[in-house]
Amino acid sequence: MTGLYVMATLLILSLPRTGTISLRGGAWGDLKDGLRYIRANTILLALLLLTLVTVLLSMPYMFLLPIFTEEILDVGAQGLGALVSVSGLGAVIGSLVIASLGNRNRGRLLIFSALMLGVGLIGFSISTWYLVSLLFIIPVGLGNAGRMALSNTLLQSYVEKEYRGRVMSIYMMEFGLTSFATFGASILTEFTGVQWAVGGLAGMLVLVTLYYIAFVPTMRRLD
């Protein structure tokens, strides 16, 4: 991981320098201007809300995997490593497939990716057999990769360049929200058990994606 970060830093250093932009209203005023822009743009608002909900309802599973491997599947650290590896393989496959499709039906693919992620997590949370869990973790990786790649790409495609930095900074808040979502899911796990906690959150994600399919046609038409 350190080597990859060093490589990324060296590649970024080779990029040409861009001009500077002065903040007329200060950082806080600039942020409020960005929020007003998002609220007035229904496409960006729908994309950010779907991303936010998907992160809150799906990402906690990654931090709760050790409970599955120790208490539900009884496979220990080696089984946990295999689950993470298979999920990563699904993510790589998903990224390659999305990259090969070009700029077609990306809104539908984003919703489908979130739906696949939710359905995969429901199956994974129900399973008590390790091999079945390995099968269900594949669509989880596929859906997660699709969700991350497509939400990022669509946001940058439909935002005006003057607001790109502010919109993407709000989008990047998902990494911080993952910690809050994991905290909530952990508390829920104490009361219901890890299977009900992860499965329940995944079920809510499926309902949200079905709502987008039925009532947010703007998202379905995005290319």
CSV table of C-alpha atoms in Angstrom, one decimal:
chain,number,residue,atom,x,y,z
A,1,MET,CA,0.0,0.0,0.0
A,2,THR,CA,2.8,2.4,0.8
A,3,GLY,CA,4.5,1.6,-2.5
A,4,LEU,CA,1.3,2.4,-4.4
A,5,TYR,CA,0.9,5.7,-2.5
A,6,VAL,CA,4.5,6.7,-3.4
A,7,MET,CA,3.9,5.8,-7.0
A,8,ALA,CA,0.7,7.9,-7.1
A,9,THR,CA,2.6,10.8,-5.6
A,10,LEU,CA,5.3,10.6,-8.2
A,11,LEU,CA,2.8,10.5,-11.0
A,12,ILE,CA,0.9,13.5,-9.6
A,13,LEU,CA,4.1,15.5,-9.4
A,14,SER,CA,4.5,15.0,-13.2
A,15,LEU,CA,1.2,16.7,-13.9
A,16,PRO,CA,1.3,20.3,-15.2
A,17,ARG,CA,0.6,23.0,-12.7
A,18,THR,CA,-2.8,24.8,-13.0
A,19,GLY,CA,-3.7,28.3,-12.2
A,20,THR,CA,-4.9,29.4,-8.7
A,21,ILE,CA,-8.4,30.6,-7.9
A,22,SER,CA,-9.1,33.2,-5.2
A,23,LEU,CA,-12.1,32.7,-2.9
A,24,ARG,CA,-14.2,35.8,-3.1
A,25,GLY,CA,-16.4,35.0,-0.1
A,26,GLY,CA,-14.0,33.0,1.9
A,27,ALA,CA,-14.0,29.3,2.4
A,28,TRP,CA,-17.2,29.2,4.4
A,29,GLY,CA,-19.0,31.4,1.8
A,30,ASP,CA,-17.7,29.2,-1.0
A,31,LEU,CA,-19.0,26.1,0.8
A,32,LYS,CA,-22.5,27.6,1.2
A,33,ASP,CA,-22.5,28.6,-2.5
A,34,GLY,CA,-21.6,25.1,-3.4
A,35,LEU,CA,-24.5,23.7,-1.3
A,36,ARG,CA,-26.9,26.1,-2.9
A,37,TYR,CA,-25.7,25.0,-6.3
A,38,ILE,CA,-26.3,21.3,-5.4
A,39,ARG,CA,-29.7,22.0,-4.0
A,40,ALA,CA,-30.8,23.7,-7.2
A,41,ASN,CA,-29.4,20.9,-9.4
A,42,THR,CA,-31.7,17.9,-9.2
A,43,ILE,CA,-29.3,15.5,-10.9
A,44,LEU,CA,-26.4,16.2,-8.6
A,45,LEU,CA,-28.7,16.1,-5.6
A,46,ALA,CA,-30.1,12.7,-6.6
A,47,LEU,CA,-26.6,11.4,-7.2
A,48,LEU,CA,-25.2,12.6,-3.9
A,49,LEU,CA,-28.2,11.3,-1.9
A,50,LEU,CA,-28.0,7.9,-3.5
A,51,THR,CA,-24.2,7.8,-2.8
A,52,LEU,CA,-24.8,8.9,0.8
A,53,VAL,CA,-27.5,6.3,1.5
A,54,THR,CA,-25.5,3.5,-0.2
A,55,VAL,CA,-22.4,4.3,1.9
A,56,LEU,CA,-24.4,4.4,5.2
A,57,LEU,CA,-26.3,1.2,4.6
A,58,SER,CA,-23.6,-1.0,2.9
A,59,MET,CA,-20.1,-0.1,4.0
A,60,PRO,CA,-20.3,-1.2,7.6
A,61,TYR,CA,-20.2,-4.8,6.5
A,62,MET,CA,-16.4,-4.4,5.7
A,63,PHE,CA,-15.6,-3.7,9.4
A,64,LEU,CA,-18.0,-6.3,10.7
A,65,LEU,CA,-16.5,-9.2,8.6
A,66,PRO,CA,-14.4,-10.5,11.5
A,67,ILE,CA,-17.6,-11.2,13.5
A,68,PHE,CA,-18.9,-13.2,10.6
A,69,THR,CA,-15.8,-15.2,10.2
A,70,GLU,CA,-15.4,-15.9,13.9
A,71,GLU,CA,-18.9,-16.4,15.2
A,72,ILE,CA,-21.1,-17.3,12.1
A,73,LEU,CA,-18.8,-19.0,9.6
A,74,ASP,CA,-16.1,-20.2,12.1
A,75,VAL,CA,-13.2,-19.9,9.6
A,76,GLY,CA,-10.9,-17.5,11.4
A,77,ALA,CA,-8.3,-15.2,10.0
A,78,GLN,CA,-7.6,-17.2,6.8
A,79,GLY,CA,-11.2,-17.3,5.9
A,80,LEU,CA,-11.5,-13.6,6.4
A,81,GLY,CA,-8.5,-13.0,4.1
A,82,ALA,CA,-10.2,-15.2,1.4
A,83,LEU,CA,-13.5,-13.3,1.7
A,84,VAL,CA,-11.7,-9.9,1.3
A,85,SER,CA,-9.7,-11.3,-1.6
A,86,VAL,CA,-12.8,-12.6,-3.4
A,87,SER,CA,-14.6,-9.3,-2.8
A,88,GLY,CA,-11.6,-7.5,-4.2
A,89,LEU,CA,-11.6,-9.7,-7.3
A,90,GLY,CA,-15.3,-8.9,-7.8
A,91,ALA,CA,-14.4,-5.2,-7.5
A,92,VAL,CA,-11.7,-5.5,-10.2
A,93,ILE,CA,-14.0,-7.3,-12.6
A,94,GLY,CA,-16.7,-4.7,-12.0
A,95,SER,CA,-14.3,-1.8,-12.7
A,96,LEU,CA,-13.1,-3.4,-15.9
A,97,VAL,CA,-16.6,-4.1,-17.1
A,98,ILE,CA,-17.7,-0.5,-16.4
A,99,ALA,CA,-14.6,0.9,-18.1
A,100,SER,CA,-15.4,-1.1,-21.2
A,101,LEU,CA,-19.0,0.1,-21.5
A,102,GLY,CA,-18.3,3.7,-22.3
A,103,ASN,CA,-20.7,6.6,-21.7
A,104,ARG,CA,-23.9,4.6,-22.1
A,105,ASN,CA,-26.7,4.1,-19.5
A,106,ARG,CA,-24.5,5.0,-16.6
A,107,GLY,CA,-27.4,6.2,-14.5
A,108,ARG,CA,-29.1,2.8,-14.8
A,109,LEU,CA,-25.8,1.0,-14.1
A,110,LEU,CA,-25.3,3.0,-11.0
A,111,ILE,CA,-28.7,2.1,-9.6
A,112,PHE,CA,-28.2,-1.5,-10.6
A,113,SER,CA,-24.8,-1.6,-8.9
A,114,ALA,CA,-26.4,-0.3,-5.7
A,115,LEU,CA,-29.2,-2.9,-6.0
A,116,MET,CA,-26.7,-5.7,-6.6
A,117,LEU,CA,-24.7,-4.6,-3.6
A,118,GLY,CA,-27.8,-4.7,-1.4
A,119,VAL,CA,-29.0,-8.1,-2.7
A,120,GLY,CA,-25.5,-9.5,-2.3
A,121,LEU,CA,-25.2,-8.3,1.3
A,122,ILE,CA,-28.6,-9.8,2.1
A,123,GLY,CA,-27.5,-13.2,0.8
A,124,PHE,CA,-24.2,-12.9,2.6
A,125,SER,CA,-25.8,-12.0,5.9
A,126,ILE,CA,-28.2,-14.9,5.8
A,127,SER,CA,-25.6,-17.5,4.8
A,128,THR,CA,-24.0,-19.8,7.5
A,129,TRP,CA,-22.0,-21.8,5.0
A,130,TYR,CA,-18.6,-20.5,4.0
A,131,LEU,CA,-18.7,-21.5,0.4
A,132,VAL,CA,-22.1,-19.8,-0.1
A,133,SER,CA,-20.7,-16.7,1.6
A,134,LEU,CA,-17.8,-16.7,-0.8
A,135,LEU,CA,-20.3,-16.7,-3.7
A,136,PHE,CA,-22.4,-13.9,-2.3
A,137,ILE,CA,-19.3,-11.7,-1.6
A,138,ILE,CA,-18.6,-11.5,-5.4
A,139,PRO,CA,-21.7,-9.4,-6.3
A,140,VAL,CA,-21.0,-7.3,-3.2
A,141,GLY,CA,-17.5,-6.5,-4.6
A,142,LEU,CA,-19.0,-5.9,-8.1
A,143,GLY,CA,-21.8,-3.6,-6.8
A,144,ASN,CA,-19.4,-1.7,-4.6
A,145,ALA,CA,-17.0,-1.0,-7.4
A,146,GLY,CA,-19.7,0.0,-9.8
A,147,ARG,CA,-21.2,2.3,-7.2
A,148,MET,CA,-17.9,4.1,-6.5
A,149,ALA,CA,-16.8,4.4,-10.1
A,150,LEU,CA,-20.1,5.5,-11.6
A,151,SER,CA,-21.1,8.0,-8.9
A,152,ASN,CA,-17.7,9.7,-9.1
A,153,THR,CA,-17.8,9.8,-12.9
A,154,LEU,CA,-21.4,11.0,-13.2
A,155,LEU,CA,-20.9,13.8,-10.7
A,156,GLN,CA,-17.9,15.1,-12.6
A,157,SER,CA,-19.7,14.8,-15.9
A,158,TYR,CA,-22.8,16.8,-14.8
A,159,VAL,CA,-21.2,19.5,-12.6
A,160,GLU,CA,-20.1,22.8,-14.0
A,161,LYS,CA,-16.3,23.2,-13.8
A,162,GLU,CA,-16.6,26.2,-11.5
A,163,TYR,CA,-18.2,24.1,-8.9
A,164,ARG,CA,-16.4,20.8,-9.4
A,165,GLY,CA,-14.1,21.1,-6.5
A,166,ARG,CA,-16.9,22.0,-4.0
A,167,VAL,CA,-19.2,19.3,-5.2
A,168,MET,CA,-16.5,16.6,-5.1
A,169,SER,CA,-15.4,17.7,-1.6
A,170,ILE,CA,-18.9,17.0,-0.4
A,171,TYR,CA,-18.8,13.7,-2.3
A,172,MET,CA,-15.6,12.7,-0.5
A,173,MET,CA,-17.3,13.1,2.8
A,174,GLU,CA,-18.5,9.5,2.3
A,175,PHE,CA,-15.2,8.2,3.7
A,176,GLY,CA,-15.9,10.0,7.0
A,177,LEU,CA,-19.5,8.9,7.0
A,178,THR,CA,-18.4,5.3,6.8
A,179,SER,CA,-17.0,5.6,10.3
A,180,PHE,CA,-20.3,6.9,11.7
A,181,ALA,CA,-22.3,4.2,9.8
A,182,THR,CA,-20.0,1.5,11.2
A,183,PHE,CA,-20.5,2.9,14.7
A,184,GLY,CA,-24.3,2.8,14.3
A,185,ALA,CA,-24.2,-0.7,12.8
A,186,SER,CA,-22.0,-1.9,15.7
A,187,ILE,CA,-24.6,-0.7,18.2
A,188,LEU,CA,-27.3,-2.4,16.2
A,189,THR,CA,-25.3,-5.6,16.2
A,190,GLU,CA,-25.2,-5.7,20.0
A,191,PHE,CA,-29.0,-5.8,20.1
A,192,THR,CA,-29.9,-7.9,17.0
A,193,GLY,CA,-26.8,-9.8,16.1
A,194,VAL,CA,-24.5,-9.2,13.1
A,195,GLN,CA,-26.6,-11.1,10.6
A,196,TRP,CA,-29.8,-9.1,11.3
A,197,ALA,CA,-27.8,-5.8,11.5
A,198,VAL,CA,-26.1,-6.2,8.1
A,199,GLY,CA,-29.1,-7.8,6.5
A,200,GLY,CA,-31.5,-5.2,7.7
A,201,LEU,CA,-29.3,-2.3,6.5
A,202,ALA,CA,-28.9,-4.1,3.1
A,203,GLY,CA,-32.7,-4.6,2.9
A,204,MET,CA,-33.2,-0.8,3.4
A,205,LEU,CA,-30.7,-0.2,0.6
A,206,VAL,CA,-32.7,-2.5,-1.7
A,207,LEU,CA,-35.8,-0.5,-0.9
A,208,VAL,CA,-34.0,2.8,-1.7
A,209,THR,CA,-32.8,1.6,-5.0
A,210,LEU,CA,-36.3,0.3,-5.9
A,211,TYR,CA,-37.6,3.8,-5.1
A,212,TYR,CA,-35.0,5.3,-7.5
A,213,ILE,CA,-36.0,2.8,-10.2
A,214,ALA,CA,-39.7,3.6,-9.8
A,215,PHE,CA,-39.8,7.3,-9.0
A,216,VAL,CA,-36.5,9.0,-10.1
A,217,PRO,CA,-36.6,8.7,-13.9
A,218,THR,CA,-34.0,11.4,-14.2
A,219,MET,CA,-31.4,9.0,-12.8
A,220,ARG,CA,-32.3,6.2,-15.2
A,221,ARG,CA,-31.8,8.4,-18.2
A,222,LEU,CA,-28.3,9.6,-17.3
A,223,ASP,CA,-25.6,8.7,-19.8
